[in-house]
mmCIF file of C-alpha atoms in Angstrom:
data_model
loop_
_atom_site.group_PDB
_atom_site.id
_atom_site.type_symbol
_atom_site.label_atom_id
_atom_site.label_comp_id
_atom_site.label_asym_id
_atom_site.label_seq_id
_atom_site.Cartn_x
_atom_site.Cartn_y
_atom_site.Cartn_z
ATOM 1 C CA MET A 1 45.042 41.139 -19.695
ATOM 2 C CA ARG A 2 46.989 42.280 -16.626
ATOM 3 C CA LYS A 3 44.951 40.116 -14.167
ATOM 4 C CA TRP A 4 45.881 37.101 -16.454
ATOM 5 C CA LEU A 5 49.170 37.963 -16.234
ATOM 6 C CA VAL A 6 49.244 38.069 -12.406
ATOM 7 C CA CYS A 7 47.306 34.983 -12.346
ATOM 8 C CA THR A 8 49.967 33.079 -14.458
ATOM 9 C CA LEU A 9 52.854 34.353 -12.569
ATOM 10 C CA ALA A 10 51.355 33.142 -9.327
ATOM 11 C CA ILE A 11 50.904 29.764 -10.613
ATOM 12 C CA MET A 12 54.596 29.798 -11.892
ATOM 13 C CA LEU A 13 55.900 30.969 -8.350
ATOM 14 C CA SER A 14 53.630 28.070 -6.764
ATOM 15 C CA LEU A 15 54.575 25.209 -9.093
ATOM 16 C CA GLY A 16 58.235 26.424 -8.741
ATOM 17 C CA ALA A 17 58.434 27.165 -12.621
ATOM 18 C CA PHE A 18 61.458 29.503 -12.386
ATOM 19 C CA THR A 19 64.485 28.282 -14.487
ATOM 20 C CA PRO A 20 67.524 27.243 -12.211
ATOM 21 C CA ALA A 21 69.469 29.820 -13.298
ATOM 22 C CA ILE A 22 66.856 32.499 -11.988
ATOM 23 C CA TYR A 23 66.469 30.741 -8.510
ATOM 24 C CA ALA A 24 69.816 30.596 -8.211
ATOM 25 C CA SER A 25 70.513 34.125 -8.137
ATOM 26 C CA GLU A 26 68.384 34.649 -5.099
ATOM 27 C CA VAL A 27 69.989 31.688 -3.263
ATOM 28 C CA ARG A 28 71.614 33.479 -0.230
ATOM 29 C CA VAL A 29 74.229 32.045 1.966
ATOM 30 C CA SER A 30 75.305 33.493 5.643
ATOM 31 C CA VAL A 31 78.146 31.990 7.959
ATOM 32 C CA ASP A 32 77.773 33.117 11.609
ATOM 33 C CA GLY A 33 75.640 35.962 10.749
ATOM 34 C CA ARG A 34 77.880 37.563 7.814
ATOM 35 C CA GLU A 35 76.478 36.733 4.246
ATOM 36 C CA VAL A 36 79.074 35.244 1.920
ATOM 37 C CA GLN A 37 80.081 36.513 -1.459
ATOM 38 C CA PHE A 38 80.304 33.833 -4.246
ATOM 39 C CA PRO A 39 82.471 36.049 -7.291
ATOM 40 C CA ASP A 40 82.003 32.472 -9.198
ATOM 41 C CA GLY A 41 80.252 29.152 -8.799
ATOM 42 C CA HIS A 42 77.053 30.725 -7.431
ATOM 43 C CA PRO A 43 74.875 28.244 -4.777
ATOM 44 C CA TYR A 44 71.467 27.038 -6.556
ATOM 45 C CA VAL A 45 68.750 24.775 -5.500
ATOM 46 C CA ASP A 46 68.407 21.339 -7.326
ATOM 47 C CA GLN A 47 64.915 21.173 -8.463
ATOM 48 C CA LYS A 48 65.096 17.384 -8.226
ATOM 49 C CA SER A 49 65.985 17.220 -4.740
ATOM 50 C CA SER A 50 65.469 20.726 -3.554
ATOM 51 C CA LEU A 51 68.608 20.739 -1.954
ATOM 52 C CA THR A 52 71.122 24.092 -2.166
ATOM 53 C CA MET A 53 74.223 23.110 -3.722
ATOM 54 C CA VAL A 54 77.472 25.247 -3.088
ATOM 55 C CA PRO A 55 80.976 25.187 -4.702
ATOM 56 C CA LEU A 56 83.500 22.839 -3.261
ATOM 57 C CA ALA A 57 85.658 25.750 -2.317
ATOM 58 C CA PHE A 58 82.859 27.467 -0.129
ATOM 59 C CA VAL A 59 83.674 24.230 2.359
ATOM 60 C CA SER A 60 87.250 24.992 2.749
ATOM 61 C CA ASP A 61 87.412 28.910 2.927
ATOM 62 C CA LYS A 62 84.065 29.670 4.720
ATOM 63 C CA LEU A 63 83.495 26.250 7.170
ATOM 64 C CA GLY A 64 87.341 25.721 7.418
ATOM 65 C CA ALA A 65 87.585 22.231 6.386
ATOM 66 C CA THR A 66 90.117 20.367 4.221
ATOM 67 C CA THR A 67 89.145 19.441 0.943
ATOM 68 C CA LYS A 68 90.919 17.188 -1.702
ATOM 69 C CA TRP A 69 89.725 16.062 -4.964
ATOM 70 C CA ASN A 70 90.402 12.570 -6.896
ATOM 71 C CA GLY A 71 89.648 13.344 -10.381
ATOM 72 C CA SER A 72 90.168 9.725 -11.622
ATOM 73 C CA LEU A 73 87.738 8.674 -8.974
ATOM 74 C CA LYS A 74 85.425 11.926 -9.023
ATOM 75 C CA GLN A 75 85.782 11.497 -5.030
ATOM 76 C CA ILE A 76 85.800 14.360 -2.745
ATOM 77 C CA THR A 77 87.411 14.177 0.823
ATOM 78 C CA ILE A 78 86.418 16.658 3.337
ATOM 79 C CA SER A 79 88.122 16.725 6.525
ATOM 80 C CA LEU A 80 88.157 18.832 9.727
ATOM 81 C CA ASN A 81 89.572 17.804 13.454
ATOM 82 C CA ARG A 82 88.548 14.273 13.559
ATOM 83 C CA ASP A 83 85.744 14.464 10.777
ATOM 84 C CA ILE A 84 86.343 12.923 7.667
ATOM 85 C CA ILE A 85 83.659 13.162 4.951
ATOM 86 C CA ILE A 86 83.925 11.072 1.500
ATOM 87 C CA LEU A 87 81.815 11.583 -1.238
ATOM 88 C CA VAL A 88 81.388 10.517 -4.785
ATOM 89 C CA ILE A 89 79.887 12.569 -7.735
ATOM 90 C CA GLY A 90 76.517 11.371 -8.789
ATOM 91 C CA HIS A 91 76.397 9.075 -5.726
ATOM 92 C CA ASN A 92 73.401 9.653 -2.942
ATOM 93 C CA TYR A 93 75.507 8.620 0.168
ATOM 94 C CA ALA A 94 78.723 9.521 1.533
ATOM 95 C CA LEU A 95 81.197 7.925 4.123
ATOM 96 C CA VAL A 96 81.045 9.924 7.229
ATOM 97 C CA ASN A 97 83.753 8.739 9.672
ATOM 98 C CA GLY A 98 83.595 5.372 7.793
ATOM 99 C CA LYS A 99 80.006 4.945 7.973
ATOM 100 C CA ARG A 100 77.459 5.069 4.965
ATOM 101 C CA VAL A 101 75.203 7.912 5.323
ATOM 102 C CA ASP A 102 72.352 8.135 2.706
ATOM 103 C CA PHE A 103 71.163 11.486 1.560
ATOM 104 C CA GLU A 104 68.909 13.008 -1.307
ATOM 105 C CA GLY A 105 70.697 14.385 -4.233
ATOM 106 C CA SER A 106 74.473 13.994 -4.800
ATOM 107 C CA ALA A 107 77.535 16.021 -5.474
ATOM 108 C CA VAL A 108 77.639 17.253 -9.006
ATOM 109 C CA LEU A 109 80.021 18.795 -11.413
ATOM 110 C CA LYS A 110 78.266 21.869 -12.794
ATOM 111 C CA ASP A 111 80.156 24.193 -15.364
ATOM 112 C CA GLY A 112 83.364 22.807 -14.518
ATOM 113 C CA ARG A 113 82.786 23.203 -10.838
ATOM 114 C CA THR A 114 82.207 21.065 -8.163
ATOM 115 C CA MET A 115 79.175 21.616 -6.378
ATOM 116 C CA VAL A 116 78.238 19.745 -3.013
ATOM 117 C CA PRO A 117 74.875 19.548 -0.673
ATOM 118 C CA LEU A 118 75.305 22.697 1.580
ATOM 119 C CA ARG A 119 72.992 21.120 4.797
ATOM 120 C CA PHE A 120 74.504 17.794 4.632
ATOM 121 C CA ILE A 121 78.201 18.917 4.589
ATOM 122 C CA SER A 122 77.346 21.590 7.177
ATOM 123 C CA GLU A 123 75.467 19.313 9.594
ATOM 124 C CA ALA A 124 78.170 16.390 9.051
ATOM 125 C CA LEU A 125 80.744 19.220 10.428
ATOM 126 C CA HIS A 126 78.416 19.706 13.429
ATOM 127 C CA SER A 127 77.023 23.202 12.000
ATOM 128 C CA ASN A 128 73.613 24.215 12.526
ATOM 129 C CA VAL A 129 71.561 25.021 9.165
ATOM 130 C CA ASP A 130 68.562 27.068 8.972
ATOM 131 C CA TRP A 131 66.679 28.131 5.807
ATOM 132 C CA GLN A 132 64.904 31.337 5.856
ATOM 133 C CA PRO A 133 62.494 31.389 2.953
ATOM 134 C CA SER A 134 61.181 34.808 3.173
ATOM 135 C CA SER A 135 64.537 36.102 2.224
ATOM 136 C CA ASN A 136 65.933 32.941 0.382
ATOM 137 C CA LEU A 137 68.569 32.794 2.867
ATOM 138 C CA VAL A 138 70.796 29.666 4.460
ATOM 139 C CA SER A 139 72.184 30.518 7.756
ATOM 140 C CA ILE A 140 74.960 28.550 9.191
ATOM 141 C CA MET A 141 76.166 28.883 12.681
ATOM 142 C CA SER A 142 79.862 27.166 12.882
ATOM 143 C CA SER A 143 80.173 24.329 15.145
ATOM 144 C CA VAL A 144 82.063 25.405 18.574
ATOM 145 C CA ALA A 145 84.649 22.681 17.669
ATOM 146 C CA ARG A 146 85.787 25.032 14.953
ATOM 147 C CA VAL A 147 85.693 28.742 16.838
ATOM 148 C CA PRO A 148 89.292 29.473 17.528
ATOM 149 C CA LYS A 149 90.324 28.830 20.754
ATOM 150 C CA GLY A 150 93.178 29.785 22.955
ATOM 151 C CA THR A 151 94.338 28.267 26.424
ATOM 152 C CA TRP A 152 96.724 29.227 28.900
ATOM 153 C CA ILE A 153 99.889 26.877 29.969
ATOM 154 C CA TRP A 154 100.926 28.233 33.315
ATOM 155 C CA ASP A 155 103.977 25.738 34.100
ATOM 156 C CA SER A 156 105.952 25.647 31.143
ATOM 157 C CA HIS A 157 107.979 22.507 32.481
ATOM 158 C CA ILE A 158 105.324 20.277 31.095
ATOM 159 C CA LEU A 159 107.073 20.740 27.707
ATOM 160 C CA LYS A 160 110.152 18.488 28.957
ATOM 161 C CA GLN A 161 107.234 15.888 29.061
ATOM 162 C CA ASP A 162 104.973 14.639 26.233
ATOM 163 C CA GLN A 163 104.799 17.588 23.556
ATOM 164 C CA ASP A 164 103.092 15.942 21.202
ATOM 165 C CA GLN A 165 100.490 14.561 23.821
ATOM 166 C CA ILE A 166 99.841 18.244 24.611
ATOM 167 C CA ILE A 167 99.471 19.482 20.760
ATOM 168 C CA ASN A 168 97.285 16.425 19.862
ATOM 169 C CA PHE A 169 94.938 17.736 22.450
ATOM 170 C CA ALA A 170 94.939 20.966 21.626
ATOM 171 C CA LYS A 171 94.372 20.056 17.944
ATOM 172 C CA VAL A 172 91.334 18.086 18.704
ATOM 173 C CA LYS A 173 89.840 20.900 20.645
ATOM 174 C CA GLY A 174 90.547 23.496 17.919
ATOM 175 C CA VAL A 175 92.982 25.515 20.147
ATOM 176 C CA THR A 176 94.651 27.971 17.943
ATOM 177 C CA SER A 177 96.489 29.858 20.331
ATOM 178 C CA ILE A 178 98.455 28.907 23.481
ATOM 179 C CA TYR A 179 99.495 31.245 26.069
ATOM 180 C CA LEU A 180 102.763 29.915 27.340
ATOM 181 C CA GLN A 181 104.208 31.309 30.696
ATOM 182 C CA ILE A 182 107.891 32.182 30.217
ATOM 183 C CA ASP A 183 110.558 30.140 32.577
ATOM 184 C CA ARG A 184 113.873 32.033 31.784
ATOM 185 C CA ASP A 185 115.650 29.213 33.413
ATOM 186 C CA LEU A 186 114.214 26.493 31.061
ATOM 187 C CA ASP A 187 116.784 25.505 28.160
ATOM 188 C CA PRO A 188 115.307 27.785 24.963
ATOM 189 C CA ALA A 189 115.881 24.708 23.014
ATOM 190 C CA ILE A 190 112.683 22.952 24.924
ATOM 191 C CA TYR A 191 110.408 26.055 23.644
ATOM 192 C CA GLU A 192 111.799 26.099 20.291
ATOM 193 C CA GLY A 193 111.070 22.413 19.464
ATOM 194 C CA PHE A 194 107.510 22.731 21.261
ATOM 195 C CA ILE A 195 106.829 26.104 18.850
ATOM 196 C CA ARG A 196 107.766 24.305 15.590
ATOM 197 C CA LYS A 197 105.392 21.242 16.412
ATOM 198 C CA ALA A 198 102.652 23.466 17.436
ATOM 199 C CA LYS A 199 102.840 25.787 14.000
ATOM 200 C CA LYS A 200 102.866 22.730 11.845
ATOM 201 C CA GLU A 201 99.423 21.937 13.386
ATOM 202 C CA GLY A 202 98.006 25.729 12.992
ATOM 203 C CA ILE A 203 98.676 26.648 16.268
ATOM 204 C CA GLN A 204 100.547 29.781 17.459
ATOM 205 C CA VAL A 205 102.223 30.198 20.973
ATOM 206 C CA GLU A 206 102.318 33.672 22.654
ATOM 207 C CA ALA A 207 104.658 34.301 25.674
ATOM 208 C CA LEU A 208 102.859 34.532 28.828
ATOM 209 C CA GLU A 209 103.881 36.371 31.783
ATOM 210 C CA GLY A 210 102.311 39.124 34.446
ATOM 211 C CA ARG A 211 100.987 39.381 37.996
ATOM 212 C CA PRO A 212 99.352 42.060 40.333
ATOM 213 C CA GLU A 213 102.494 43.704 41.336
ATOM 214 C CA TRP A 214 102.947 44.390 37.682
ATOM 215 C CA ALA A 215 100.667 47.305 37.525
ATOM 216 C CA LYS A 216 103.145 49.038 40.165
ATOM 217 C CA LYS A 217 106.166 51.253 39.069
ATOM 218 C CA SER A 218 108.497 48.550 40.748
ATOM 219 C CA ALA A 219 107.689 45.869 37.979
ATOM 220 C CA GLN A 220 108.861 48.142 34.922
ATOM 221 C CA GLY A 221 112.143 46.160 35.226
ATOM 222 C CA ASP A 222 110.847 42.912 35.007
ATOM 223 C CA ILE A 223 108.502 43.850 32.309
ATOM 224 C CA GLN A 224 111.448 45.162 30.067
ATOM 225 C CA LYS A 225 113.370 42.083 31.130
ATOM 226 C CA PHE A 226 110.617 39.583 29.834
ATOM 227 C CA ILE A 227 110.097 41.629 26.557
ATOM 228 C CA ALA A 228 113.824 41.654 25.877
ATOM 229 C CA TRP A 229 113.821 37.955 26.656
ATOM 230 C CA VAL A 230 111.196 37.141 23.934
ATOM 231 C CA LYS A 231 112.564 39.618 21.391
ATOM 232 C CA ALA A 232 116.057 38.170 21.790
ATOM 233 C CA TYR A 233 114.687 34.394 21.753
ATOM 234 C CA ASN A 234 112.652 35.341 18.237
ATOM 235 C CA SER A 235 116.046 36.741 16.897
ATOM 236 C CA SER A 236 117.832 33.724 17.687
ATOM 237 C CA VAL A 237 115.234 31.010 16.021
ATOM 238 C CA GLY A 238 113.526 31.176 12.276
ATOM 239 C CA PRO A 239 109.919 32.310 12.170
ATOM 240 C CA GLU A 240 108.796 28.787 12.170
ATOM 241 C CA ALA A 241 109.966 28.540 15.824
ATOM 242 C CA GLY A 242 109.162 31.956 17.088
ATOM 243 C CA PHE A 243 106.439 33.099 19.721
ATOM 244 C CA THR A 244 103.630 34.872 17.523
ATOM 245 C CA GLY A 245 102.692 37.598 20.527
ATOM 246 C CA LEU A 246 103.347 38.768 23.943
ATOM 247 C CA HIS A 247 100.295 37.875 26.435
ATOM 248 C CA PHE A 248 100.176 39.665 29.815
ATOM 249 C CA ASP A 249 97.844 38.871 32.641
ATOM 250 C CA ILE A 250 98.451 41.553 35.221
ATOM 251 C CA GLU A 251 94.874 41.891 37.059
ATOM 252 C CA PRO A 252 95.647 44.721 39.426
ATOM 253 C CA TYR A 253 92.548 44.278 41.154
ATOM 254 C CA GLY A 254 94.045 41.544 42.847
ATOM 255 C CA LEU A 255 95.961 43.771 45.118
ATOM 256 C CA SER A 256 94.681 45.751 48.196
ATOM 257 C CA GLU A 257 95.318 49.099 46.956
ATOM 258 C CA TRP A 258 92.881 48.646 44.189
ATOM 259 C CA THR A 259 90.357 49.617 46.862
ATOM 260 C CA THR A 260 92.303 51.441 49.222
ATOM 261 C CA ASP A 261 94.110 53.933 46.613
ATOM 262 C CA ASN A 262 92.270 52.864 43.259
ATOM 263 C CA LYS A 263 93.311 55.922 41.389
ATOM 264 C CA THR A 264 96.957 55.621 42.027
ATOM 265 C CA ILE A 265 96.734 52.189 40.957
ATOM 266 C CA LEU A 266 95.008 52.749 37.607
ATOM 267 C CA GLU A 267 97.474 55.452 37.028
ATOM 268 C CA ARG A 268 100.640 52.889 37.654
ATOM 269 C CA TRP A 269 99.051 50.274 35.367
ATOM 270 C CA MET A 270 98.429 52.792 32.585
ATOM 271 C CA ASP A 271 102.177 53.746 33.038
ATOM 272 C CA ASN A 272 103.343 50.244 32.534
ATOM 273 C CA LEU A 273 100.813 49.555 29.901
ATOM 274 C CA ARG A 274 102.291 52.657 27.956
ATOM 275 C CA LEU A 275 105.945 51.098 28.580
ATOM 276 C CA ILE A 276 104.705 47.703 27.294
ATOM 277 C CA GLU A 277 103.728 49.757 23.973
ATOM 278 C CA LYS A 278 107.102 51.147 23.732
ATOM 279 C CA GLU A 279 109.192 48.173 24.316
ATOM 280 C CA SER A 280 107.575 46.200 22.101
ATOM 281 C CA LYS A 281 107.168 48.574 18.987
ATOM 282 C CA GLY A 282 108.595 47.056 16.056
ATOM 283 C CA SER A 283 108.819 43.792 17.168
ATOM 284 C CA GLY A 284 106.118 42.178 15.031
ATOM 285 C CA LEU A 285 104.432 40.645 18.326
ATOM 286 C CA ASN A 286 100.768 40.996 18.574
ATOM 287 C CA ILE A 287 100.111 42.344 22.048
ATOM 288 C CA ALA A 288 96.875 40.936 24.077
ATOM 289 C CA ILE A 289 95.668 41.640 27.608
ATOM 290 C CA ASP A 290 94.042 39.591 29.920
ATOM 291 C CA VAL A 291 91.198 41.839 31.523
ATOM 292 C CA PRO A 292 87.806 41.455 33.831
ATOM 293 C CA TYR A 293 84.531 41.609 31.479
ATOM 294 C CA TRP A 294 83.661 44.543 33.761
ATOM 295 C CA LEU A 295 86.546 46.691 32.710
ATOM 296 C CA ASN A 296 84.215 48.939 30.618
ATOM 297 C CA THR A 297 82.567 50.038 33.669
ATOM 298 C CA ILE A 298 86.175 51.636 34.889
ATOM 299 C CA LYS A 299 87.080 55.064 33.854
ATOM 300 C CA LEU A 300 90.306 56.770 33.263
ATOM 301 C CA PRO A 301 91.367 58.733 36.402
ATOM 302 C CA GLY A 302 89.609 62.337 35.684
ATOM 303 C CA LYS A 303 87.774 61.357 32.497
ATOM 304 C CA ASP A 304 84.850 59.666 31.368
ATOM 305 C CA TYR A 305 86.560 57.454 29.098
ATOM 306 C CA SER A 306 86.372 53.622 29.909
ATOM 307 C CA MET A 307 89.786 51.746 30.411
ATOM 308 C CA SER A 308 88.816 48.913 28.208
ATOM 309 C CA ALA A 309 88.389 51.290 25.064
ATOM 310 C CA TRP A 310 92.071 52.983 26.186
ATOM 311 C CA MET A 311 93.605 49.514 26.302
ATOM 312 C CA LEU A 312 92.116 48.444 22.806
ATOM 313 C CA GLU A 313 93.111 51.496 21.509
ATOM 314 C CA LYS A 314 96.878 50.280 22.144
ATOM 315 C CA PHE A 315 96.826 46.731 21.922
ATOM 316 C CA ASP A 316 95.707 44.197 19.050
ATOM 317 C CA SER A 317 93.455 42.222 21.430
ATOM 318 C CA LEU A 318 91.923 41.970 25.044
ATOM 319 C CA VAL A 319 90.982 38.772 26.353
ATOM 320 C CA ILE A 320 88.162 39.227 28.833
ATOM 321 C CA MET A 321 87.831 36.968 31.773
ATOM 322 C CA ASN A 322 84.373 36.316 31.440
ATOM 323 C CA TYR A 323 84.254 33.295 33.724
ATOM 324 C CA ARG A 324 80.439 32.062 33.986
ATOM 325 C CA ASN A 325 79.225 28.548 33.180
ATOM 326 C CA HIS A 326 75.928 29.751 31.484
ATOM 327 C CA ALA A 327 75.650 31.220 28.269
ATOM 328 C CA LEU A 328 72.363 32.901 28.313
ATOM 329 C CA GLY A 329 70.434 35.001 30.974
ATOM 330 C CA GLY A 330 71.075 37.434 33.284
ATOM 331 C CA ASN A 331 75.074 37.594 34.351
ATOM 332 C CA GLY A 332 75.726 35.268 31.774
ATOM 333 C CA ILE A 333 78.602 34.949 29.055
ATOM 334 C CA VAL A 334 76.415 36.694 26.185
ATOM 335 C CA GLU A 335 75.368 39.456 28.568
ATOM 336 C CA ASN A 336 78.631 40.011 30.120
ATOM 337 C CA ALA A 337 80.511 40.316 26.981
ATOM 338 C CA GLN A 338 78.362 42.572 24.549
ATOM 339 C CA ALA A 339 79.605 45.943 26.121
ATOM 340 C CA MET A 340 83.328 45.538 25.530
ATOM 341 C CA LEU A 341 82.522 43.811 22.122
ATOM 342 C CA ARG A 342 80.370 46.615 20.785
ATOM 343 C CA GLU A 343 83.541 48.785 21.883
ATOM 344 C CA ALA A 344 86.010 46.760 20.217
ATOM 345 C CA SER A 345 83.908 46.775 17.132
ATOM 346 C CA THR A 346 83.826 50.493 16.850
ATOM 347 C CA LEU A 347 87.844 50.566 17.167
ATOM 348 C CA ASN A 348 88.359 47.661 14.815
ATOM 349 C CA LYS A 349 89.941 45.401 17.810
ATOM 350 C CA LYS A 350 89.558 41.869 18.670
ATOM 351 C CA ILE A 351 87.724 40.459 21.959
ATOM 352 C CA VAL A 352 88.576 36.795 22.923
ATOM 353 C CA ILE A 353 86.012 35.384 25.444
ATOM 354 C CA ALA A 354 87.438 33.365 28.070
ATOM 355 C CA VAL A 355 85.885 30.608 30.615
ATOM 356 C CA GLU A 356 87.133 29.028 33.292
ATOM 357 C CA THR A 357 87.534 25.308 34.233
ATOM 358 C CA VAL A 358 89.612 25.557 37.685
ATOM 359 C CA LYS A 359 87.513 24.842 40.710
ATOM 360 C CA SER A 360 86.346 28.187 42.074
ATOM 361 C CA ASN A 361 85.405 29.696 45.447
ATOM 362 C CA GLU A 362 83.183 32.564 43.775
ATOM 363 C CA GLY A 363 79.861 30.725 43.653
ATOM 364 C CA PRO A 364 78.493 27.775 41.356
ATOM 365 C CA ARG A 365 77.856 29.476 38.207
ATOM 366 C CA VAL A 366 81.546 30.771 37.635
ATOM 367 C CA SER A 367 83.305 27.944 36.611
ATOM 368 C CA PHE A 368 82.775 24.746 34.427
ATOM 369 C CA TYR A 369 84.850 22.601 37.079
ATOM 370 C CA SER A 370 83.120 19.179 37.710
ATOM 371 C CA MET A 371 80.900 19.571 34.712
ATOM 372 C CA SER A 372 81.835 17.711 31.529
ATOM 373 C CA SER A 373 83.104 19.102 28.418
ATOM 374 C CA ASP A 374 80.192 18.402 26.377
ATOM 375 C CA MET A 375 78.343 20.478 28.453
ATOM 376 C CA MET A 376 80.873 23.027 28.293
ATOM 377 C CA ASP A 377 80.810 23.067 24.664
ATOM 378 C CA LYS A 378 76.963 23.024 24.678
ATOM 379 C CA GLU A 379 77.241 26.399 26.500
ATOM 380 C CA LEU A 380 80.183 28.103 24.326
ATOM 381 C CA GLN A 381 77.898 26.822 21.396
ATOM 382 C CA SER A 382 75.011 28.866 22.547
ATOM 383 C CA ALA A 383 77.277 31.876 23.339
ATOM 384 C CA HIS A 384 78.981 31.549 19.815
ATOM 385 C CA ASN A 385 75.591 31.578 18.106
ATOM 386 C CA GLN A 386 74.686 34.980 19.902
ATOM 387 C CA LEU A 387 78.095 36.786 19.590
ATOM 388 C CA ALA A 388 79.371 35.804 16.040
ATOM 389 C CA HIS A 389 77.620 38.826 14.538
ATOM 390 C CA TYR A 390 80.213 41.256 16.447
ATOM 391 C CA ALA A 391 82.914 42.014 13.858
ATOM 392 C CA SER A 392 85.350 42.163 17.184
ATOM 393 C CA TYR A 393 84.360 38.331 18.479
ATOM 394 C CA ALA A 394 87.502 36.289 18.201
ATOM 395 C CA GLY A 395 86.487 33.141 19.830
ATOM 396 C CA PHE A 396 86.972 31.735 23.169
ATOM 397 C CA ALA A 397 90.017 30.822 25.576
ATOM 398 C CA ILE A 398 89.866 28.279 28.104
ATOM 399 C CA HIS A 399 91.503 28.732 31.655
ATOM 400 C CA ASP A 400 93.502 26.663 31.798
ATOM 401 C CA PHE A 401 95.122 23.940 29.661
ATOM 402 C CA LYS A 402 95.611 21.252 32.637
ATOM 403 C CA SER A 403 91.814 21.636 34.067
ATOM 404 C CA TRP A 404 90.494 21.730 30.705
ATOM 405 C CA GLN A 405 92.539 18.222 29.970
ATOM 406 C CA ASP A 406 91.092 17.040 32.897
ATOM 407 C CA MET A 407 87.397 17.452 32.243
ATOM 408 C CA LYS A 408 85.376 14.624 31.784
#
């Protein structure tokens, strides 16, 4: 009898004889290495088409797209950056950026919820999709176009020109944060107009300053003036035009004293970082510090504790200048980022991975200069696929805006 039951079960498995409800409960979905929880409207496999179906809300909540439902037409519009996908309930084709694309199955209404084919939608939005049958897991790796990105604008006077052009480029490239250097001689109204436009497009603006000399005691007055100016500016405008953070690019290793009197420079740098922490307290501003990817190898003077961990404890995030133009292999973007990503994950802080597009004299594998933006995106996608499982990973930053804009 027992043998008969085992054989019957084996036949049912081979023929897919489980009901949709049972099979649906086993379908799992992960995005960038993190499993997605579905409080209602669980994913399931459509038995006719063998497609995994997910609630429409998943597309906006986890893939970052905007979704619209037209009940009278039973039409779904999904948009992300420059991509627009239009589906109609029951139709086995979609319009992708105006072109008809046929696929197996269709979007459906099930138990009052709109369900869409996961693989088709994900790939139309340039994500990589992998089915892992051993664990009934659909694994999705986001397109690099949707990974949060920051960029530096060092010449704030370009805001006097075509602000819309700057913001449109940033929007197309998926920029979510602009690090804007402050020139206090510039009319604050120019900053105000630009930030209002940027925020309407979901782009935050951080006030940028710093130079190697800001690691010296003599720079404390300049640091205080910079922070005071940003705080005063923010208090004079509404939140829709205010800076969301302070962004410091100090880089004391550019000083000759870094090699001749390293202990003193480290101590003075730490003093000034404490000053930044003190002066910005209660401002509501996020604090980000640009650091080299190897900062975790630098120990606090007289202690066996890394400088990067000490800074992560004090500030919201570090932007590690991981200037390499190859994702994988020795001394690549992934390898160089991992140590500090592990530190930050332990401390529940964030790390942004920065790459270079400016011409460099440090060797052929440092900058994406002279390479195409498509080649850079390919390397960033490879890096993203490897780094996305770190809880501390917060996307990329591209140095800098002008050279990125000039790429082919």
